[in-house]
């Protein structure tokens, strides 16, 4: 599936997708959308960042359009349950964005805010309701909402809902729903209790999965360079001039960051261009063609913009910022060393927060990456952004302490290191993949895409608060 047009979605939906700059369906979208459009129940194993919201929202919007009628008071046609207020808000935003030309009605029912407005919003009925389970039950119990008209049920992040103790609320809600409905059930993991819940709630479900990446490709030399935050741009310019760079793809976490990097490279006399969500499709195509032809050797991109870039001969991937989701690192560096070529991935690391991200990455790939320390001795990095308030991975202390020694990350299997080269780490063997779920493309890390809500570096799923 190469484009959203191929699914047969309503034109008003594909138009909205073009406006959102979605060009290629992600693997979870490619698998889920046709099944959901055919009316099947679906169990999806997918994490946040894989594009799963559109995977369920698009077919539901399309099917909503097939039969439109005036809503009965205090009812909804689509019920989406999500564990947190934050995620619920994002899901509603997505429905509204993809449905912007459809005139669908939608609202949010989340805890922690007075109920009055939500009661009023439901008075005339809404087509789409996104809710946290506790508040939804409160609304039902106070007769502000009836669930007998629900045609589509989505459970998003089911495993997290169970972790948060919502199981009884969910059972109570499901008991009030019509038996004849379509249910789409998404979870990042599928332990026994979640599988059981799914089997009770779904009717003959189709299963789809995208497996998280956990291995780094062969033939990629990985270098970690510790720098002062203020010197990142200078180091990047030096690397690009000193190394034998055929084509370099430089990643930043934000769109703004990408533009800043381009400007600093231009000041150093290096021709570079950026692609990210704020650039037009025309710009993207022009820049990609120039990158492909070698006219531009350095492309700066955010993770989302870099999706779908299929350019061979990328000799270097540079992480100007480390991603806060470790799988993204694996995905990024997989842009080099394609088609049997060798490649180098260089990460510029400054400050405690990025050091924490690095440790997460090492844990994922089960390799301790040697650090090259290029920091100014005694330089206190005043420009480094302060570590965020919460840990970037739940349940573990966050702070990293400056120049830590290289330790093998904890993990069940440790990989032997092959010869270090120039302080770099070369991987010669492919780690066995965790690919028990089937689906997705288990071979090669290009098959799995993790997306991030751009410019929202704090968007880790564990940052949300408990609703109610
Ligand atoms: P999700 O996993 O649903 O939270 O999506 C993560 C991010 O990817 C969101 O910012 C979406 O807007 C974006 N996204 C989802 N699908 C696509 C796509 N096909 N192309 C580009 N961006 C996408």
Tab-separated table of C-alpha atoms and ligand atoms in Angstrom:
chain	number	residue	atom	x	y	z
A	1	UNK	CA	0.000	0.000	0.000
A	2	UNK	CA	1.757	3.109	-1.125
A	3	UNK	CA	-0.814	5.818	-0.630
A	4	UNK	CA	-3.940	6.618	1.320
A	5	UNK	CA	-5.928	6.813	-1.934
A	6	UNK	CA	-5.542	3.060	-2.356
A	7	UNK	CA	-7.747	2.357	0.664
A	8	UNK	CA	-10.801	3.865	-1.000
A	9	UNK	CA	-11.310	6.367	1.807
A	10	UNK	CA	-13.723	9.223	1.170
A	11	UNK	CA	-12.165	12.106	-0.770
A	12	UNK	CA	-12.855	14.515	2.072
A	13	UNK	CA	-10.673	12.324	4.295
A	14	UNK	CA	-7.785	11.926	1.862
A	15	UNK	CA	-7.874	15.692	1.298
A	16	UNK	CA	-7.463	16.239	5.044
A	17	UNK	CA	-4.568	13.773	5.068
A	18	UNK	CA	-2.810	15.688	2.321
A	19	UNK	CA	-3.267	18.836	4.351
A	20	UNK	CA	-1.756	17.017	7.325
A	21	UNK	CA	1.203	16.106	5.122
A	22	UNK	CA	0.581	12.386	5.473
A	23	UNK	CA	1.846	10.791	2.287
A	24	UNK	CA	2.576	7.190	3.086
A	25	UNK	CA	0.578	4.983	5.438
A	26	UNK	CA	2.622	3.590	8.315
A	27	UNK	CA	2.816	-0.207	8.666
A	28	UNK	CA	0.078	-0.324	11.315
A	29	UNK	CA	-2.119	1.867	9.129
A	30	UNK	CA	-1.484	-0.251	6.053
A	31	UNK	CA	-2.524	-3.352	7.963
A	32	UNK	CA	-5.429	-2.027	10.003
A	33	UNK	CA	-7.306	0.308	7.672
A	34	UNK	CA	-8.491	-2.261	5.082
A	35	UNK	CA	-9.610	-4.679	7.820
A	36	UNK	CA	-11.459	-2.024	9.764
A	37	UNK	CA	-13.071	-0.684	6.595
A	38	UNK	CA	-14.418	-4.156	5.906
A	39	UNK	CA	-16.161	-4.044	9.271
A	40	UNK	CA	-13.957	-6.526	11.142
A	41	UNK	CA	-12.973	-6.279	14.746
A	42	UNK	CA	-9.231	-5.710	15.049
A	43	UNK	CA	-6.689	-6.361	17.780
A	44	UNK	CA	-3.603	-4.270	17.134
A	45	UNK	CA	-0.300	-4.506	18.913
A	46	UNK	CA	1.269	-1.138	18.415
A	47	UNK	CA	2.871	1.524	20.510
A	48	UNK	CA	2.287	5.225	20.525
A	49	UNK	CA	4.358	6.719	17.765
A	50	UNK	CA	3.471	4.103	15.162
A	51	UNK	CA	0.547	6.070	13.733
A	52	UNK	CA	-2.075	3.883	15.389
A	53	UNK	CA	-4.486	6.771	16.018
A	54	UNK	CA	-5.036	7.284	12.301
A	55	UNK	CA	-5.142	3.499	11.880
A	56	UNK	CA	-8.411	3.422	13.809
A	57	UNK	CA	-9.706	6.962	13.244
A	58	UNK	CA	-9.643	6.919	9.431
A	59	UNK	CA	-11.759	3.812	8.823
A	60	UNK	CA	-14.175	4.864	11.545
A	61	UNK	CA	-14.632	8.295	9.988
A	62	UNK	CA	-15.196	6.699	6.620
A	63	UNK	CA	-17.777	4.285	7.978
A	64	UNK	CA	-19.533	7.038	9.930
A	65	UNK	CA	-20.169	8.809	6.644
A	66	UNK	CA	-21.913	5.814	5.147
A	67	UNK	CA	-24.974	6.423	7.269
A	68	UNK	CA	-25.550	9.813	8.722
A	69	UNK	CA	-28.625	10.694	10.738
A	70	UNK	CA	-29.534	13.189	13.381
A	71	UNK	CA	-28.148	12.046	16.709
A	72	UNK	CA	-30.500	11.136	19.527
A	73	UNK	CA	-29.887	13.237	22.655
A	74	UNK	CA	-27.229	12.000	25.089
A	75	UNK	CA	-25.865	9.360	22.733
A	76	UNK	CA	-22.724	8.784	20.693
A	77	UNK	CA	-21.894	6.576	17.706
A	78	UNK	CA	-18.145	6.247	18.292
A	79	UNK	CA	-16.725	5.668	21.758
A	80	UNK	CA	-12.964	5.808	22.201
A	81	UNK	CA	-11.602	4.862	25.617
A	82	UNK	CA	-8.083	5.939	26.478
A	83	UNK	CA	-6.200	5.832	29.765
A	84	UNK	CA	-5.234	9.466	30.172
A	85	UNK	CA	-6.543	12.948	29.638
A	86	UNK	CA	-3.522	13.823	27.548
A	87	UNK	CA	-3.920	10.901	25.183
A	88	UNK	CA	-7.679	11.461	24.967
A	89	UNK	CA	-7.057	15.066	23.928
A	90	UNK	CA	-4.604	13.956	21.249
A	91	UNK	CA	-7.034	11.374	19.906
A	92	UNK	CA	-9.823	13.930	19.703
A	93	UNK	CA	-7.483	16.356	17.928
A	94	UNK	CA	-6.648	13.640	15.416
A	95	UNK	CA	-10.313	12.810	14.723
A	96	UNK	CA	-11.008	16.510	14.258
A	97	UNK	CA	-8.026	16.961	11.959
A	98	UNK	CA	-8.819	13.975	9.713
A	99	UNK	CA	-12.545	14.766	9.838
A	100	UNK	CA	-12.219	18.488	9.269
A	101	UNK	CA	-14.111	18.396	5.963
A	102	UNK	CA	-16.807	16.069	7.226
A	103	UNK	CA	-18.550	18.243	9.770
A	104	UNK	CA	-18.523	15.483	12.376
A	105	UNK	CA	-19.460	16.319	15.945
A	106	UNK	CA	-17.094	15.250	18.686
A	107	UNK	CA	-16.302	15.874	22.308
A	108	UNK	CA	-14.082	14.838	25.170
A	109	UNK	CA	-15.120	13.322	28.503
A	110	UNK	CA	-12.128	13.309	30.820
A	111	UNK	CA	-11.664	13.469	34.555
A	112	UNK	CA	-10.098	16.285	36.533
A	113	UNK	CA	-12.359	19.002	35.146
A	114	UNK	CA	-15.922	19.883	36.153
A	115	UNK	CA	-18.544	17.694	34.528
A	116	UNK	CA	-21.004	20.471	33.670
A	117	UNK	CA	-19.565	21.353	30.269
A	118	UNK	CA	-19.298	17.729	29.241
A	119	UNK	CA	-22.903	17.121	30.277
A	120	UNK	CA	-23.982	20.085	28.130
A	121	UNK	CA	-21.871	18.948	25.186
A	122	UNK	CA	-23.547	15.537	25.262
A	123	UNK	CA	-27.057	16.918	25.566
A	124	UNK	CA	-27.759	16.878	21.809
A	125	UNK	CA	-25.714	13.731	21.178
A	126	UNK	CA	-22.281	13.610	19.477
A	127	UNK	CA	-20.943	11.337	16.796
A	128	UNK	CA	-17.517	10.851	18.363
A	129	UNK	CA	-16.818	10.706	22.075
A	130	UNK	CA	-13.291	10.246	23.404
A	131	UNK	CA	-13.229	9.445	27.100
A	132	UNK	CA	-11.294	8.171	30.048
A	133	UNK	CA	-13.160	5.243	31.640
A	134	UNK	CA	-13.842	6.752	35.073
A	135	UNK	CA	-15.419	9.948	33.794
A	136	UNK	CA	-17.387	8.075	31.194
A	137	UNK	CA	-19.001	5.927	33.882
A	138	UNK	CA	-19.732	9.027	35.985
A	139	UNK	CA	-21.540	10.540	33.009
A	140	UNK	CA	-23.502	7.365	32.381
A	141	UNK	CA	-24.416	7.063	36.034
A	142	UNK	CA	-25.650	10.637	36.164
A	143	UNK	CA	-27.830	10.014	33.103
A	144	UNK	CA	-25.910	12.465	30.937
A	145	UNK	CA	-25.055	9.721	28.450
A	146	UNK	CA	-26.616	6.514	27.158
A	147	UNK	CA	-24.427	3.923	25.473
A	148	UNK	CA	-27.082	1.988	23.579
A	149	UNK	CA	-26.297	3.669	20.222
A	150	UNK	CA	-22.566	2.984	20.130
A	151	UNK	CA	-21.578	1.439	16.788
A	152	UNK	CA	-17.796	1.705	17.091
A	153	UNK	CA	-15.737	1.071	20.208
A	154	UNK	CA	-12.004	1.744	20.381
A	155	UNK	CA	-9.844	0.757	23.316
A	156	UNK	CA	-6.541	2.532	23.047
A	157	UNK	CA	-3.506	1.568	25.124
A	158	UNK	CA	-5.440	-1.266	26.721
A	159	UNK	CA	-2.413	-2.512	28.637
A	160	UNK	CA	-1.969	0.852	30.253
A	161	UNK	CA	-5.632	1.035	31.158
A	162	UNK	CA	-5.276	-2.262	32.969
A	163	UNK	CA	-2.080	-1.096	34.690
A	164	UNK	CA	-3.979	1.930	35.883
A	165	UNK	CA	-6.697	-0.182	37.430
A	166	UNK	CA	-9.447	0.530	34.906
A	167	UNK	CA	-10.371	-3.087	34.252
A	168	UNK	CA	-13.634	-3.023	36.233
A	169	UNK	CA	-14.685	0.287	34.726
A	170	UNK	CA	-14.052	-1.107	31.260
A	171	UNK	CA	-16.069	-4.230	31.955
A	172	UNK	CA	-18.967	-2.125	33.245
A	173	UNK	CA	-18.859	0.093	30.164
A	174	UNK	CA	-18.689	-2.809	27.732
A	175	UNK	CA	-21.674	-4.441	29.442
A	176	UNK	CA	-23.747	-1.380	28.533
A	177	UNK	CA	-22.794	-1.387	24.851
A	178	UNK	CA	-24.809	-3.009	22.088
A	179	UNK	CA	-23.472	-6.450	21.207
A	180	UNK	CA	-23.618	-5.518	17.526
A	181	UNK	CA	-20.762	-3.068	17.110
A	182	UNK	CA	-17.276	-2.891	15.685
A	183	UNK	CA	-14.464	-3.001	18.216
A	184	UNK	CA	-10.884	-1.940	17.579
A	185	UNK	CA	-8.524	-2.815	20.396
A	186	UNK	CA	-4.977	-1.469	20.622
A	187	UNK	CA	-2.294	-2.326	23.097
A	188	UNK	CA	1.470	-1.921	23.132
A	189	UNK	CA	1.871	-5.336	24.709
A	190	UNK	CA	-0.297	-8.423	24.833
A	191	UNK	CA	0.194	-10.229	28.137
A	192	UNK	CA	-2.326	-12.903	29.116
A	193	UNK	CA	-4.783	-10.665	30.938
A	194	UNK	CA	-5.001	-8.258	28.002
A	195	UNK	CA	-5.449	-11.107	25.540
A	196	UNK	CA	-8.257	-12.430	27.742
A	197	UNK	CA	-9.954	-9.056	27.893
A	198	UNK	CA	-9.705	-8.788	24.124
A	199	UNK	CA	-11.179	-12.229	23.561
A	200	UNK	CA	-14.158	-11.304	25.740
A	201	UNK	CA	-14.784	-8.015	23.980
A	202	UNK	CA	-14.103	-8.762	20.331
A	203	UNK	CA	-15.840	-10.860	17.796
A	204	UNK	CA	-13.576	-12.956	15.567
A	205	UNK	CA	-10.904	-10.262	15.534
A	206	UNK	CA	-8.198	-9.863	12.918
A	207	UNK	CA	-4.768	-9.434	14.455
A	208	UNK	CA	-2.241	-6.877	13.351
A	209	UNK	CA	1.090	-6.015	14.878
A	210	UNK	CA	4.099	-3.876	14.390
A	211	UNK	CA	7.014	-5.161	16.359
A	212	UNK	CA	9.212	-2.707	18.165
A	213	UNK	CA	12.674	-2.538	16.784
A	214	UNK	CA	15.345	-3.791	19.102
A	215	UNK	CA	18.343	-4.415	16.958
A	216	UNK	CA	20.723	-2.262	15.040
A	217	UNK	CA	21.647	-3.216	11.542
A	218	UNK	CA	24.842	-4.836	10.541
A	219	UNK	CA	27.639	-2.818	9.086
A	220	UNK	CA	26.769	0.385	10.872
A	221	UNK	CA	29.616	1.959	12.745
A	222	UNK	CA	28.168	3.791	15.700
A	223	UNK	CA	30.018	6.695	17.282
A	224	UNK	CA	28.970	8.633	20.333
A	225	UNK	CA	30.609	12.017	20.700
A	226	UNK	CA	30.163	13.938	23.914
A	227	UNK	CA	30.263	17.657	23.235
A	228	UNK	CA	29.387	20.897	24.976
A	229	UNK	CA	25.861	21.821	24.064
A	230	UNK	CA	26.925	25.142	22.639
A	231	UNK	CA	29.497	23.436	20.413
A	232	UNK	CA	27.179	20.959	18.703
A	233	UNK	CA	26.799	23.021	15.545
A	234	UNK	CA	30.567	23.519	15.207
A	235	UNK	CA	31.195	19.814	15.690
A	236	UNK	CA	28.613	18.955	13.104
A	237	UNK	CA	30.207	21.271	10.562
A	238	UNK	CA	33.641	19.771	11.314
A	239	UNK	CA	32.367	16.238	10.951
A	240	UNK	CA	30.746	16.992	7.658
A	241	UNK	CA	33.906	18.484	6.252
A	242	UNK	CA	36.422	16.040	7.704
A	243	UNK	CA	34.643	12.753	7.205
A	244	UNK	CA	34.310	11.080	3.824
A	245	UNK	CA	30.688	12.028	3.539
A	246	UNK	CA	28.831	10.935	0.484
A	247	UNK	CA	25.375	11.813	1.764
A	248	UNK	CA	24.516	12.769	5.328
A	249	UNK	CA	21.125	12.711	6.955
A	250	UNK	CA	21.076	14.828	10.116
A	251	UNK	CA	18.261	14.306	12.603
A	252	UNK	CA	16.872	16.872	14.984
A	253	UNK	CA	14.002	16.392	17.387
A	254	UNK	CA	12.118	19.527	16.389
A	255	UNK	CA	11.307	21.462	13.238
A	256	UNK	CA	12.770	24.600	14.733
A	257	UNK	CA	15.952	22.679	15.549
A	258	UNK	CA	16.200	21.501	11.939
A	259	UNK	CA	16.011	25.071	10.622
A	260	UNK	CA	18.635	26.212	13.118
A	261	UNK	CA	21.033	23.479	12.064
A	262	UNK	CA	20.661	24.412	8.402
A	263	UNK	CA	21.441	28.047	9.176
A	264	UNK	CA	24.513	27.167	11.207
A	265	UNK	CA	25.791	24.865	8.453
A	266	UNK	CA	25.244	27.584	5.879
A	267	UNK	CA	27.315	29.941	8.007
A	268	UNK	CA	30.083	27.326	7.926
A	269	UNK	CA	29.822	27.186	4.132
A	270	UNK	CA	28.092	23.820	3.944
A	271	UNK	CA	25.126	23.500	1.623
A	272	UNK	CA	22.246	21.883	3.496
A	273	UNK	CA	18.504	21.858	3.409
A	274	UNK	CA	15.766	20.891	5.852
A	275	UNK	CA	12.570	18.938	5.468
A	276	UNK	CA	9.953	18.866	8.192
A	277	UNK	CA	6.242	19.157	8.749
A	278	UNK	CA	6.120	22.914	8.092
A	279	UNK	CA	7.589	22.659	4.621
A	280	UNK	CA	5.366	22.239	1.589
A	281	UNK	CA	5.128	19.079	-0.433
A	282	UNK	CA	6.788	20.885	-3.327
A	283	UNK	CA	9.711	21.867	-1.169
A	284	UNK	CA	10.018	18.316	0.116
A	285	UNK	CA	10.084	16.859	-3.372
A	286	UNK	CA	12.586	19.413	-4.644
A	287	UNK	CA	14.911	18.881	-1.725
A	288	UNK	CA	14.689	15.110	-1.905
A	289	UNK	CA	15.456	15.144	-5.618
A	290	UNK	CA	18.495	17.337	-4.953
A	291	UNK	CA	19.606	15.000	-2.161
A	292	UNK	CA	19.178	11.961	-4.368
A	293	UNK	CA	21.123	13.508	-7.233
A	294	UNK	CA	23.931	14.563	-4.907
A	295	UNK	CA	23.380	18.275	-5.484
A	296	UNK	CA	22.763	18.591	-1.746
A	297	UNK	CA	24.887	16.305	0.343
A	298	UNK	CA	23.406	17.180	3.712
A	299	UNK	CA	19.758	16.851	4.557
A	300	UNK	CA	18.416	17.858	7.959
A	301	UNK	CA	15.148	16.227	8.989
A	302	UNK	CA	12.789	15.513	11.833
A	303	UNK	CA	11.748	11.920	12.370
A	304	UNK	CA	8.345	12.288	10.793
A	305	UNK	CA	9.647	14.116	7.749
A	306	UNK	CA	12.314	11.479	7.264
A	307	UNK	CA	9.716	8.759	6.925
A	308	UNK	CA	9.377	7.510	3.448
A	309	UNK	CA	12.742	8.897	2.419
A	310	UNK	CA	14.111	6.080	0.419
A	311	UNK	CA	17.555	7.181	-0.603
A	312	UNK	CA	20.424	4.779	-1.017
A	313	UNK	CA	23.966	5.878	-0.507
A	314	UNK	CA	23.465	7.691	2.791
A	315	UNK	CA	26.957	7.251	4.173
A	316	UNK	CA	26.321	9.099	7.440
A	317	UNK	CA	23.439	9.514	9.802
A	318	UNK	CA	24.064	12.186	12.405
A	319	UNK	CA	21.909	12.510	15.484
A	320	UNK	CA	22.205	16.185	16.243
A	321	UNK	CA	19.732	15.479	19.047
A	322	UNK	CA	19.231	12.032	20.484
A	323	UNK	CA	15.638	10.834	20.272
A	324	UNK	CA	13.822	10.262	23.550
A	325	UNK	CA	12.295	7.029	22.258
A	326	UNK	CA	15.111	4.487	21.904
A	327	UNK	CA	13.508	2.597	19.012
A	328	UNK	CA	13.695	5.799	16.997
A	329	UNK	CA	17.485	5.666	17.243
A	330	UNK	CA	17.520	2.244	15.635
A	331	UNK	CA	15.168	3.421	12.965
A	332	UNK	CA	17.216	6.541	12.255
A	333	UNK	CA	20.547	4.823	11.939
A	334	UNK	CA	18.994	2.217	9.664
A	335	UNK	CA	18.883	4.913	6.991
A	336	UNK	CA	22.544	4.314	6.388
A	337	UNK	CA	24.211	1.019	5.398
A	338	UNK	CA	21.387	0.142	3.047
A	339	UNK	CA	21.659	-2.133	0.081
A	340	UNK	CA	24.766	-3.824	1.391
A	341	UNK	CA	26.732	-0.630	1.875
A	342	UNK	CA	28.626	0.362	4.995
A	343	UNK	CA	27.508	3.307	7.017
A	344	UNK	CA	28.364	5.472	9.979
A	345	UNK	CA	26.012	6.787	12.613
A	346	UNK	CA	27.296	9.620	14.765
A	347	UNK	CA	25.447	10.942	17.781
A	348	UNK	CA	26.322	14.273	19.334
A	349	UNK	CA	25.474	14.157	22.995
A	350	UNK	CA	25.340	17.038	25.440
A	351	UNK	CA	23.952	17.206	28.914
A	352	UNK	CA	22.447	14.780	31.374
A	353	UNK	CA	19.153	14.343	29.597
A	354	UNK	CA	20.696	13.057	26.393
A	355	UNK	CA	22.998	10.848	28.408
A	356	UNK	CA	19.866	9.303	29.891
A	357	UNK	CA	18.449	8.741	26.407
A	358	UNK	CA	21.728	7.128	25.401
A	359	UNK	CA	21.471	4.649	28.255
A	360	UNK	CA	17.930	3.760	27.154
A	361	UNK	CA	19.236	3.139	23.650
A	362	UNK	CA	22.078	0.956	24.896
A	363	UNK	CA	19.630	-1.067	26.925
A	364	UNK	CA	17.478	-1.588	23.855
A	365	UNK	CA	20.273	-2.585	21.498
A	366	UNK	CA	22.213	-4.313	24.263
A	367	UNK	CA	25.462	-2.721	23.330
A	368	UNK	CA	27.620	-0.365	25.348
A	369	UNK	CA	28.709	2.302	22.919
A	370	UNK	CA	32.125	3.832	23.635
A	371	UNK	CA	32.060	7.578	24.162
A	372	UNK	CA	34.442	10.002	22.543
A	373	UNK	CA	34.777	12.944	24.859
A	374	UNK	CA	35.187	16.235	22.987
A	375	UNK	CA	33.971	18.461	25.762
A	376	UNK	CA	36.052	21.405	26.853
A	377	UNK	CA	37.786	20.394	30.090
A	378	UNK	CA	36.145	22.074	33.048
A	379	UNK	CA	33.472	23.582	30.857
A	380	UNK	CA	30.222	23.720	32.674
A	381	UNK	CA	27.553	23.356	30.082
A	382	UNK	CA	25.297	26.244	30.915
A	383	UNK	CA	23.463	26.084	27.639
A	384	UNK	CA	22.312	22.531	28.008
A	385	UNK	CA	18.596	22.350	28.495
A	386	UNK	CA	17.613	21.380	32.012
A	387	UNK	CA	16.624	17.770	32.395
A	388	UNK	CA	12.870	17.449	32.363
A	389	UNK	CA	10.978	17.033	35.587
A	390	UNK	CA	10.014	13.473	35.104
A	391	UNK	CA	12.026	10.507	34.089
A	392	UNK	CA	11.900	9.724	30.419
A	393	UNK	CA	11.295	6.133	31.199
A	394	UNK	CA	8.866	5.272	33.926
A	395	UNK	CA	10.183	3.596	37.004
A	396	UNK	CA	13.832	4.492	36.687
A	397	UNK	CA	15.814	7.353	38.050
A	398	UNK	CA	16.557	9.807	35.349
A	399	UNK	CA	19.684	11.740	35.948
A	400	UNK	CA	22.891	10.869	34.253
A	401	UNK	CA	26.131	11.971	35.744
A	402	UNK	CA	28.369	13.635	33.244
A	403	UNK	CA	31.187	11.564	31.916
A	404	UNK	CA	30.152	8.116	32.882
A	405	UNK	CA	32.339	5.187	32.224
A	406	UNK	CA	31.317	2.728	29.589
A	407	UNK	CA	29.413	-0.118	31.118
A	408	UNK	CA	27.649	-2.895	29.395
A	409	UNK	CA	23.982	-2.164	29.695
A	410	UNK	CA	21.934	-4.506	31.788
A	411	UNK	CA	19.977	-6.991	29.801
A	412	UNK	CA	19.475	-10.675	29.469
A	413	UNK	CA	21.839	-11.055	26.557
A	414	UNK	CA	25.005	-9.149	26.033
A	415	UNK	CA	26.632	-8.977	22.733
A	416	UNK	CA	30.343	-9.325	22.404
A	417	UNK	CA	31.932	-6.229	21.051
A	418	UNK	CA	33.912	-6.580	17.933
A	419	UNK	CA	37.008	-4.534	17.289
A	420	UNK	CA	36.629	-0.890	18.048
A	421	UNK	CA	37.662	1.395	15.286
A	422	UNK	CA	38.532	4.978	15.845
A	423	UNK	CA	36.711	4.739	19.138
A	424	UNK	CA	33.703	3.637	17.182
A	425	UNK	CA	31.671	0.559	17.537
A	426	UNK	CA	31.077	-1.721	14.639
A	427	UNK	CA	28.321	-4.237	14.758
A	428	UNK	CA	28.979	-7.368	12.827
A	429	UNK	CA	26.144	-9.530	13.788
A	430	UNK	CA	22.450	-9.029	13.710
A	431	UNK	CA	20.799	-9.448	17.088
A	432	UNK	CA	17.938	-11.910	17.061
A	433	UNK	CA	14.768	-9.910	16.725
A	434	UNK	CA	11.835	-9.886	19.062
A	435	UNK	CA	9.428	-10.605	16.312
A	436	UNK	CA	7.059	-13.055	17.861
A	437	UNK	CA	3.993	-11.107	16.859
A	438	UNK	CA	4.278	-11.703	13.160
A	439	UNK	CA	3.008	-8.920	10.978
A	440	UNK	CA	5.105	-5.869	10.316
A	441	UNK	CA	8.288	-6.508	8.458
A	442	UNK	CA	10.487	-8.476	10.723
A	443	UNK	CA	13.492	-8.165	8.487
A	444	UNK	CA	15.451	-5.018	8.344
A	445	UNK	CA	14.609	-2.182	10.591
A	446	UNK	CA	13.158	-0.101	7.814
A	447	UNK	CA	9.925	-2.000	8.145
A	448	UNK	CA	8.953	-0.416	11.412
A	449	UNK	CA	8.223	3.216	11.726
A	450	UNK	CA	7.981	5.146	14.935
A	451	UNK	CA	6.538	8.577	14.597
A	452	UNK	CA	6.586	11.373	17.074
A	453	UNK	CA	4.362	14.278	17.553
A	454	UNK	CA	6.841	16.803	16.283
A	455	UNK	CA	8.040	19.584	18.492
A	456	UNK	CA	6.661	17.851	21.498
A	457	UNK	CA	9.764	16.317	23.010
A	458	UNK	CA	7.924	15.674	26.253
A	459	UNK	CA	5.381	13.508	24.589
A	460	UNK	CA	6.443	10.303	26.216
A	461	UNK	CA	3.399	8.220	26.989
A	462	UNK	CA	4.422	7.825	30.587
A	463	UNK	CA	4.274	11.515	31.221
A	464	UNK	CA	0.561	11.710	31.467
A	465	UNK	CA	-1.325	11.977	34.652
A	466	UNK	CA	-3.881	9.634	35.933
A	467	UNK	CA	-7.338	10.745	35.011
A	468	UNK	CA	-10.291	11.290	37.328
B	1	LIG	P1	0.363	8.117	16.889
B	1	LIG	O1	1.171	6.847	16.997
B	1	LIG	O2	-1.004	7.850	16.387
B	1	LIG	O3	0.400	8.882	18.167
B	1	LIG	O4	1.056	9.023	15.769
B	1	LIG	C1	2.307	9.642	15.974
B	1	LIG	C2	2.502	10.861	15.083
B	1	LIG	O5	2.631	10.500	13.737
B	1	LIG	C3	1.389	11.876	15.127
B	1	LIG	O6	1.979	13.150	15.232
B	1	LIG	C4	0.694	11.741	13.813
B	1	LIG	O7	0.158	12.973	13.402
B	1	LIG	C5	1.811	11.313	12.902
B	1	LIG	N1	1.393	10.444	11.790
B	1	LIG	C6	0.546	9.399	11.850
B	1	LIG	N2	0.428	8.794	10.666
B	1	LIG	C7	1.228	9.454	9.807
B	1	LIG	C8	1.538	9.295	8.422
B	1	LIG	N3	1.022	8.323	7.690
B	1	LIG	N4	2.405	10.169	7.888
B	1	LIG	C9	2.943	11.149	8.629
B	1	LIG	N5	2.700	11.358	9.930
B	1	LIG	C10	1.850	10.513	10.533
